[in-house]
Amino acid sequence: MNRRPLIPARLPVDGYVLALLGTVGLAALLPASGAAADVAGAAATGAVALLFFLYGARLSTREALDGLRHWRLHLTVLCCTFLVFPLLGLAARGLVPAVLTPQLYSGFLFLCLVPSTIQSSIAFTSIARGNVPAALCAGSFSSLAGIVLTPLLAAALLGGDTGGLSADAVVRIVLQLLVPFLLGQALRRWVGGFLARRRKALGYVDRGSILLVVYTAFSQGMVAGIWHLVTPGRLALLLAAEAALLALMLALTWYGAGRLGFGRADRIAIQFAGSKKSLAAGLPMASVLFGAHASLAVLPLMLFHQMQLMVCAVLARRRARDPEETGAAAGTAPTLPGAAPAPVPAPPSGRDGITPPAPPR
């Protein structure tokens, strides 16, 4: 009799995660300072703008408009991302100072304000045989809403920790994220096909942009001398708090969506889009809002990002093996109301730094 192993044979700790850790190590050993820091900062800003331009050029306007038909699902994901998460983050203030230092708590709360992911939400929803078009639109709407809501929530809830939300900070975020995205949408008609044929190569651009922002943020932290505030014990407590946060959100999105009357395919999309946070969107916002303290602010987000990938990869496999899936069409993705069925796309890689594992055979 074959028994299913309690621990998966292969956890999704891929080369990109090692690259992230290596980038942090490089910033610790050789931090950019002076003129080099200015060059690295300008390069990181340009790289993030390019990332959002490419995202805008890839996103089909028709898919986004079709997704509006499923407004209840998208509203549920937005509420999870920008209402439930922030409330849990505020509740975590009770962990200060026994579990989290005030500086780590600011990063923990900022993590709760960041928009959802796009690529990994699509990938895990696809693996679990959920509503892939809904996951695509939910992640996209969350990212666009986050350009406005994340800075406003950070100013309201973090207050002095971010130095206040100045008009300059708003302009920088809009110029770095929203304007490139809209430009990509405007030029999609001419460049969309070219980008679609070079998806693999552009994945390296996505990942490289994030690595450059990580290096810049952690270099600023090293130069400012703030890393003596973090001890291994505090990191362990931070990981425990984030594990509890992720477990709670995974449970709330799954069972809450069920209580709201959503079907299984929609519940999968809500769970994977409503429980995760985007490293690609959070990093540039933190660098603008926190300045020299951005490295401590993004540390909880970086740790949560890897944790969510590992846990959701295992969960997606289990969802694909659920008894409810017996007899279901394995090669067809659930669709939005009124849309024709479409083949399940291969899980993409890039924006959120993951190449998801293939579904079990």
mmCIF file of C-alpha atoms in Angstrom, residues 3 22 38 44 47 100 113 130 141 166-167 173-174 182 199 222 229 244-245 247 265 271 327 330 338:
data_model
loop_
_atom_site.group_PDB
_atom_site.id
_atom_site.type_symbol
_atom_site.label_atom_id
_atom_site.label_comp_id
_atom_site.label_asym_id
_atom_site.label_seq_id
_atom_site.Cartn_x
_atom_site.Cartn_y
_atom_site.Cartn_z
ATOM 1 C CA ARG A 3 1.190 6.196 1.363
ATOM 2 C CA GLY A 22 22.698 36.358 -2.903
ATOM 3 C CA ASP A 38 22.790 57.349 -6.937
ATOM 4 C CA ALA A 44 16.359 50.550 -10.083
ATOM 5 C CA ALA A 47 14.010 48.986 -14.212
ATOM 6 C CA LEU A 100 8.152 42.273 16.910
ATOM 7 C CA LEU A 113 -1.047 46.990 2.674
ATOM 8 C CA GLY A 130 -9.511 26.948 -10.669
ATOM 9 C CA PHE A 141 -7.216 44.954 -10.619
ATOM 10 C CA SER A 166 4.012 64.010 0.528
ATOM 11 C CA ALA A 167 2.878 65.206 -2.872
ATOM 12 C CA ILE A 173 4.825 56.431 -7.401
ATOM 13 C CA VAL A 174 2.498 57.491 -10.212
ATOM 14 C CA LEU A 182 -0.726 53.072 -19.147
ATOM 15 C CA ARG A 199 8.061 35.817 -22.883
ATOM 16 C CA MET A 222 23.738 48.892 5.406
ATOM 17 C CA LEU A 229 18.396 46.233 15.167
ATOM 18 C CA ALA A 244 0.148 32.635 11.346
ATOM 19 C CA LEU A 245 -0.933 35.524 9.093
ATOM 20 C CA ALA A 247 -2.523 30.441 7.480
ATOM 21 C CA ALA A 265 -13.276 27.152 -9.213
ATOM 22 C CA GLN A 271 -7.845 31.931 -2.202
ATOM 23 C CA GLY A 327 -14.433 13.399 -13.539
ATOM 24 C CA ALA A 330 -8.375 18.186 -16.607
ATOM 25 C CA GLY A 338 -20.585 33.972 -20.725
#
